[in-house]
mmCIF file with all atom_site columns, C-alpha atoms in Angstrom:
data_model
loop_
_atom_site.group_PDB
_atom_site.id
_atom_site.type_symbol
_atom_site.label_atom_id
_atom_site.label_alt_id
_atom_site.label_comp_id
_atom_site.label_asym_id
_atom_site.label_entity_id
_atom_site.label_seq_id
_atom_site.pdbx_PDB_ins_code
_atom_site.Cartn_x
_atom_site.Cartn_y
_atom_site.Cartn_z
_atom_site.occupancy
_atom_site.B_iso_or_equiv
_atom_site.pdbx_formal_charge
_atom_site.auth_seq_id
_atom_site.auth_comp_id
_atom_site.auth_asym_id
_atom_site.auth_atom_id
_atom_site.pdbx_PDB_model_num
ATOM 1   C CA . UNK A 1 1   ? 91.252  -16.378 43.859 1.00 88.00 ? 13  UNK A CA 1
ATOM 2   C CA . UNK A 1 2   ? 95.016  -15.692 44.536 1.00 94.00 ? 14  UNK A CA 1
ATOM 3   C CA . UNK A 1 3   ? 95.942  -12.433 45.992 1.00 97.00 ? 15  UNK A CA 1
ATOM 4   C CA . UNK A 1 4   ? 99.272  -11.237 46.706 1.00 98.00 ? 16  UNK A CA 1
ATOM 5   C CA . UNK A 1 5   ? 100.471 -8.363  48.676 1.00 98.00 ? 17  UNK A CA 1
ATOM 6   C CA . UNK A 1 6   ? 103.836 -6.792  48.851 1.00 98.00 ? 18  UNK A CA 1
ATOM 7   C CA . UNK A 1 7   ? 105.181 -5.618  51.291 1.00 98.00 ? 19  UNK A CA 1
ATOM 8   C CA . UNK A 1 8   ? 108.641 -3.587  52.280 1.00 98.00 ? 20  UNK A CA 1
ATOM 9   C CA . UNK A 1 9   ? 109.469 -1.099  49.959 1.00 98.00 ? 21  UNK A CA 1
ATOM 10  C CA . UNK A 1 10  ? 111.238 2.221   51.185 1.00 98.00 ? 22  UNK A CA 1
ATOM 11  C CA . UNK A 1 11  ? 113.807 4.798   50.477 1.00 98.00 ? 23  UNK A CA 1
ATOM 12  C CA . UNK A 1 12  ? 117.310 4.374   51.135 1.00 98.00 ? 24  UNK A CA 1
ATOM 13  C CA . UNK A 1 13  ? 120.812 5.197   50.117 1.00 98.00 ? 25  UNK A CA 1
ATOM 14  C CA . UNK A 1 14  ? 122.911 3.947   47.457 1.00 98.00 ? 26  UNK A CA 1
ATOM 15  C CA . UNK A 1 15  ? 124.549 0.688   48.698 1.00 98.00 ? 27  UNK A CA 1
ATOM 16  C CA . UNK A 1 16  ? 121.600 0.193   51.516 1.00 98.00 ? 28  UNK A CA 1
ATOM 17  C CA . UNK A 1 17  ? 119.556 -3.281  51.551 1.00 98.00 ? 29  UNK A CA 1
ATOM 18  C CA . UNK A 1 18  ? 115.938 -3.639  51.564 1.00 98.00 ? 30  UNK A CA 1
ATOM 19  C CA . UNK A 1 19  ? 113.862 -6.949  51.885 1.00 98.00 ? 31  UNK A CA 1
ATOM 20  C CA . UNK A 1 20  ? 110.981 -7.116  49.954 1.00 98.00 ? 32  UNK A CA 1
ATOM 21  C CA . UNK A 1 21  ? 107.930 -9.836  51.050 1.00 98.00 ? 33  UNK A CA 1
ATOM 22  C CA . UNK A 1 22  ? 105.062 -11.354 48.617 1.00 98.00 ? 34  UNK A CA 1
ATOM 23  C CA . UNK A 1 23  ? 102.357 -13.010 51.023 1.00 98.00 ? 35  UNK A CA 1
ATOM 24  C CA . UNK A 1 24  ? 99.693  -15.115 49.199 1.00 97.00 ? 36  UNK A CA 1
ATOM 25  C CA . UNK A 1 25  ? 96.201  -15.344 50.291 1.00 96.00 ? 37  UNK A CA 1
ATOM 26  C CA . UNK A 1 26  ? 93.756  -18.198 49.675 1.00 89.00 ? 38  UNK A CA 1
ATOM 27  C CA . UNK A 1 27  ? 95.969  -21.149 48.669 1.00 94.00 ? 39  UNK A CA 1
ATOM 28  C CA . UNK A 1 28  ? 99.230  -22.581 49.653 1.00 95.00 ? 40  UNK A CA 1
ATOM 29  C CA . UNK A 1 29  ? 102.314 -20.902 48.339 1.00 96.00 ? 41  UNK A CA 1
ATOM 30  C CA . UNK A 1 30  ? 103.594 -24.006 47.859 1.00 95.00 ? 42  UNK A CA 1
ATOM 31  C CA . UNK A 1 31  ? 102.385 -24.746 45.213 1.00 96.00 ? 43  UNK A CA 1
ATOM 32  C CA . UNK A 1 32  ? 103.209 -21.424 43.543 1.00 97.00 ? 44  UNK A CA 1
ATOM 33  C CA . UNK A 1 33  ? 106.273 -20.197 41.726 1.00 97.00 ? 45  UNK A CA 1
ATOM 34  C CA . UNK A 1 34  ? 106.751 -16.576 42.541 1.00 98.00 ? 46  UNK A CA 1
ATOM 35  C CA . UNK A 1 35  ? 108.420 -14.215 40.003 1.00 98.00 ? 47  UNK A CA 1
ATOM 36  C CA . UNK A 1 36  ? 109.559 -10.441 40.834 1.00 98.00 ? 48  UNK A CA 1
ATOM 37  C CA . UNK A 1 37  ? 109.058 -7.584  38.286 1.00 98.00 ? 49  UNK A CA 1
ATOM 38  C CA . UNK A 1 38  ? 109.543 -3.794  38.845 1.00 98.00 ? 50  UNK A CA 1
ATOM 39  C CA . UNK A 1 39  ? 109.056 -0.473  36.582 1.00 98.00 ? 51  UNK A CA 1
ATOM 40  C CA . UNK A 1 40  ? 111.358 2.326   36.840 1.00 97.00 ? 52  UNK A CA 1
ATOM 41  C CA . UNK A 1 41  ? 109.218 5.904   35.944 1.00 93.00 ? 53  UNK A CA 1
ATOM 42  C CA . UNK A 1 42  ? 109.050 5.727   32.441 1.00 95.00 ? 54  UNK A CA 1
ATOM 43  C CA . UNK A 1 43  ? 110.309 2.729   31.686 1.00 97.00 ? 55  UNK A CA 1
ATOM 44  C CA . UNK A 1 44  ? 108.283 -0.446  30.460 1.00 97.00 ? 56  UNK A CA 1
ATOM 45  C CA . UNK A 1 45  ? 108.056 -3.336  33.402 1.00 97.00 ? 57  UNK A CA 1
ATOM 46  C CA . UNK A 1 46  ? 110.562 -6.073  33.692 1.00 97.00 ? 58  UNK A CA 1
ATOM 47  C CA . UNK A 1 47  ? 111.026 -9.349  35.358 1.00 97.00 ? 59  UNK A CA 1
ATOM 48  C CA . UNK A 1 48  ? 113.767 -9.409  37.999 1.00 97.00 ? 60  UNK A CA 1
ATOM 49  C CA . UNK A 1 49  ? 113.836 -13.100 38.952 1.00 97.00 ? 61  UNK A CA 1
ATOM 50  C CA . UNK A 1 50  ? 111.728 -16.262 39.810 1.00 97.00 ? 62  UNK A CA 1
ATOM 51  C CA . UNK A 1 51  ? 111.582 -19.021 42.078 1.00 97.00 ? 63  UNK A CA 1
ATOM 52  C CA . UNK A 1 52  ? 110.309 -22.580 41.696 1.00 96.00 ? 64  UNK A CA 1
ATOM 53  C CA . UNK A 1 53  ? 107.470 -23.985 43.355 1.00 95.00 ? 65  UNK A CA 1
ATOM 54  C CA . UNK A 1 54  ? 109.160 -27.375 42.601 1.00 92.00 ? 66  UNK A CA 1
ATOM 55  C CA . UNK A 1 55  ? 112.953 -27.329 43.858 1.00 93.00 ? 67  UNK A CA 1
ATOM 56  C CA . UNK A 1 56  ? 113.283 -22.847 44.527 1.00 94.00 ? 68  UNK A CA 1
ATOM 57  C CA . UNK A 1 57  ? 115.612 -23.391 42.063 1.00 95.00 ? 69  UNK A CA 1
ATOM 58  C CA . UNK A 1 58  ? 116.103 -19.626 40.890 1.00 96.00 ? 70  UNK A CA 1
ATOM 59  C CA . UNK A 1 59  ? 116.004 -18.215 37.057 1.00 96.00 ? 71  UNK A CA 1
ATOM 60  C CA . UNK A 1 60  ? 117.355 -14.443 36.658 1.00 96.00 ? 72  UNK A CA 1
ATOM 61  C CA . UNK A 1 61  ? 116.190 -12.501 34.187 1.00 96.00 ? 73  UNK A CA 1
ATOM 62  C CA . UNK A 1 62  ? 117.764 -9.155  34.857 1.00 95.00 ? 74  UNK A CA 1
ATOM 63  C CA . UNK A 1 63  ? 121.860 -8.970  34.833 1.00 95.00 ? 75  UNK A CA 1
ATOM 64  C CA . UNK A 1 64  ? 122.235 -6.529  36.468 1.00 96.00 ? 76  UNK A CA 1
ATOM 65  C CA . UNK A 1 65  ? 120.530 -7.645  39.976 1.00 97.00 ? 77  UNK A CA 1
ATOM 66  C CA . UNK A 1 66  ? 122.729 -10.722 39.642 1.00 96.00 ? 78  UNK A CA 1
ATOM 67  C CA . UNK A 1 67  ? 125.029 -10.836 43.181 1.00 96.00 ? 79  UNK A CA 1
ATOM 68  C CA . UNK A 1 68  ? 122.869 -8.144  44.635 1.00 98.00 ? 80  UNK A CA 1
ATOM 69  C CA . UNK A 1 69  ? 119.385 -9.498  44.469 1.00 98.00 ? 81  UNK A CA 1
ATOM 70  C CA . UNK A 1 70  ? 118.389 -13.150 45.950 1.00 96.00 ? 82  UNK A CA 1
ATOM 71  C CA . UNK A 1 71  ? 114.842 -14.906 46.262 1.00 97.00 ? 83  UNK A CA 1
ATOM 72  C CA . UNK A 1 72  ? 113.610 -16.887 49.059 1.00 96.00 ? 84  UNK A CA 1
ATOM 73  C CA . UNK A 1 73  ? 110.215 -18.121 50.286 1.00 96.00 ? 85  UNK A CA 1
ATOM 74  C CA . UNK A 1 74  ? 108.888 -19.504 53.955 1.00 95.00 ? 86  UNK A CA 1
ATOM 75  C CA . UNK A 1 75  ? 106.294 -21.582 52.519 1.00 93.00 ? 87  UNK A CA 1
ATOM 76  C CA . UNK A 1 76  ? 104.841 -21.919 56.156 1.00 95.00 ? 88  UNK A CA 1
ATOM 77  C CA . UNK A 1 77  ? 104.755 -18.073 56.331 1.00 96.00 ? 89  UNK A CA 1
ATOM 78  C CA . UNK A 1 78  ? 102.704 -18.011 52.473 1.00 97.00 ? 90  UNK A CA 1
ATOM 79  C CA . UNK A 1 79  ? 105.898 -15.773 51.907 1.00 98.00 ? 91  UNK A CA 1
ATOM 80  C CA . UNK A 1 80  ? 108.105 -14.926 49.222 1.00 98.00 ? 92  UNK A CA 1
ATOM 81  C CA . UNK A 1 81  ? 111.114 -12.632 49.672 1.00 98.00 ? 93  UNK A CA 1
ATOM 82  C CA . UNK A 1 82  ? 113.579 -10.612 47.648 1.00 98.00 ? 94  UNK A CA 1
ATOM 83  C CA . UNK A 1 83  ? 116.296 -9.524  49.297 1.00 98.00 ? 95  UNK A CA 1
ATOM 84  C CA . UNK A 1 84  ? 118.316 -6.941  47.594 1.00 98.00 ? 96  UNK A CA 1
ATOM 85  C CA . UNK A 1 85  ? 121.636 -5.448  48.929 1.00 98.00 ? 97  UNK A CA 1
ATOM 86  C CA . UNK A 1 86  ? 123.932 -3.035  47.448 1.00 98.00 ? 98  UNK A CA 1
ATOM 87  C CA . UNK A 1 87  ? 121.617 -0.895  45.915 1.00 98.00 ? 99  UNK A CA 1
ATOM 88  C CA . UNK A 1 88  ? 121.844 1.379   43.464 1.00 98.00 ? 100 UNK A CA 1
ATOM 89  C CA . UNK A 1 89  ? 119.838 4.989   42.286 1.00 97.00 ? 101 UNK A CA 1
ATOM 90  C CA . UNK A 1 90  ? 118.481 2.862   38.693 1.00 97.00 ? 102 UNK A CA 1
ATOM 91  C CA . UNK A 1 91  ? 116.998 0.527   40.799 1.00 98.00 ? 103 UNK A CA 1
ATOM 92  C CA . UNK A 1 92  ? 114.474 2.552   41.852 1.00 98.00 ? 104 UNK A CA 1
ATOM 93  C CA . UNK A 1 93  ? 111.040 1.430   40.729 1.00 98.00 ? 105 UNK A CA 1
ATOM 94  C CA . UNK A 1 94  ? 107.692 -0.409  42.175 1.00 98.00 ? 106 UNK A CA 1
ATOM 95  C CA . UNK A 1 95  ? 108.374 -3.562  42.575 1.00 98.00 ? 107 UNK A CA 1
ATOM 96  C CA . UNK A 1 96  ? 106.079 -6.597  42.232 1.00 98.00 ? 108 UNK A CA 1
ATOM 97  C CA . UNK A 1 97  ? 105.230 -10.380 43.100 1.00 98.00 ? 109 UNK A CA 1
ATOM 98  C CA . UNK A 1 98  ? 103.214 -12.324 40.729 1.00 98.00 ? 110 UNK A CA 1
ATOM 99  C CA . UNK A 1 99  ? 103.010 -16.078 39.800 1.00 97.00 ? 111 UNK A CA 1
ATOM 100 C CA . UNK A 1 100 ? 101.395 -17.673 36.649 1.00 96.00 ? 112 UNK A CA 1
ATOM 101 C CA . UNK A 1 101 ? 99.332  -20.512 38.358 1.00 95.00 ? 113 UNK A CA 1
ATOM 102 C CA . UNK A 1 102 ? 99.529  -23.311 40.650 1.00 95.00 ? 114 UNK A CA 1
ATOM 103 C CA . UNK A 1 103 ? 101.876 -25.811 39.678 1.00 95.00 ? 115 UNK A CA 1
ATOM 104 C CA . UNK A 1 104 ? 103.646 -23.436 36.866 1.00 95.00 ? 116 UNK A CA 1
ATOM 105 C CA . UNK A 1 105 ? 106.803 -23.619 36.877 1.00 93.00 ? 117 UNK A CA 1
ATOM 106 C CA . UNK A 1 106 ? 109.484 -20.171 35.935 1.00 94.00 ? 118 UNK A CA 1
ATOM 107 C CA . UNK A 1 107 ? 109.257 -19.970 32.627 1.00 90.00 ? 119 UNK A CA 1
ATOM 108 C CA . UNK A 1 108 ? 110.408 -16.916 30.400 1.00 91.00 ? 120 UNK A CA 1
ATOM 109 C CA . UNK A 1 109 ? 108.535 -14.403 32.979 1.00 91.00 ? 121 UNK A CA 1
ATOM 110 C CA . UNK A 1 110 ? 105.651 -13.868 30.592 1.00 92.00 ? 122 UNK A CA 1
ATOM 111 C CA . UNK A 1 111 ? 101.969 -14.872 31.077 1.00 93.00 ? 123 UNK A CA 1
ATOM 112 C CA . UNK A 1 112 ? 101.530 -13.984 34.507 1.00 96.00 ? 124 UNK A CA 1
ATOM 113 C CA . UNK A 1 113 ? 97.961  -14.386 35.829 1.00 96.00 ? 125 UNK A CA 1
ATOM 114 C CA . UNK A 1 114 ? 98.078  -12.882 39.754 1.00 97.00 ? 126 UNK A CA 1
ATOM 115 C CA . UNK A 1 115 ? 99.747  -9.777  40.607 1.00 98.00 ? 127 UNK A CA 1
ATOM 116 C CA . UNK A 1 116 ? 99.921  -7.784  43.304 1.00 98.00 ? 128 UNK A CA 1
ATOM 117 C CA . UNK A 1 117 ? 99.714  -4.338  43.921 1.00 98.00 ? 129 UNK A CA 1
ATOM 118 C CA . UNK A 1 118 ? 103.227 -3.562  44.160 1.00 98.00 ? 130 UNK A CA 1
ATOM 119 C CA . UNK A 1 119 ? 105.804 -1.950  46.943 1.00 98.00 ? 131 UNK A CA 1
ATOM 120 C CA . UNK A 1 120 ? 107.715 0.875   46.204 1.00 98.00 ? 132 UNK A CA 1
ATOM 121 C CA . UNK A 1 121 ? 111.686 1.206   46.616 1.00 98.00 ? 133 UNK A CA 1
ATOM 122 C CA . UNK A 1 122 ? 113.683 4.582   46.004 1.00 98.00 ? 134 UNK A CA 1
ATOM 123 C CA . UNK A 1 123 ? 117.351 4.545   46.097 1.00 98.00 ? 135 UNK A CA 1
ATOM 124 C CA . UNK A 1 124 ? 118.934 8.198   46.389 1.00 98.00 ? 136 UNK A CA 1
ATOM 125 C CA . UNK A 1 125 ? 122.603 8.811   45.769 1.00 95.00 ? 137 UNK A CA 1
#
């Protein structure tokens, strides 16, 4: 079974940078393509970004991270990473890895089957 476990979150100030990591358990990351969500309170969850198992080529899904959010993995670590900079109050949210299957490539950012638990990042004004 994959498990993933975020790690990272925090509270800082508006224009601060925090690095978020996704470590997999069990099997090889890189096999894995590795997409972010996060949910604001009271707002419905929503993919941030992916990156390919196959060539960490990287599909946005969110505008507005665009220039301030980037996606990396150490696939001898088991390790994804989203690095955001320049953040901002309505980015506040929990933040999650999860990945629809080995050898999956980023699709849409629908039909994920592992999550994991999520990492929490507040961004005060």
């Amino acid at each position: 079974q994959v498990q993933l476990v975020e790690s990272g979150g925090g509270s800082v100030q508006s224009g601060g940078s925090l690095r978020l990591s996704c470590t997999m358990s069990g099997f090889p990351l890189v096999y894995y393509s590795i997409t972010w969500f996060r949910q604001a309170p009271g707002k419905e969850r929503e993919a941030i970004l992916c990156i390919s198992h196959s060539d960490d080529r990287v599909t946005y899904f969110t505008d507005s991270v665009r220039g301030r959010f980037t996606v990396s993995r150490d696939n001898n670590k088991n390790t994804a990473f989203l690095q955001m900079v320049s953040l901002r109050p309505e980015d506040t949210a929990d933040y999650y890895c999860a990945t629809e299957g080995e050898y999956e490539d980023c699709g849409d950012g629908h039909g994920m089957n592992f999550w994991g638990e999520g990492t929490s990042v507040n961004v005060s004004a």
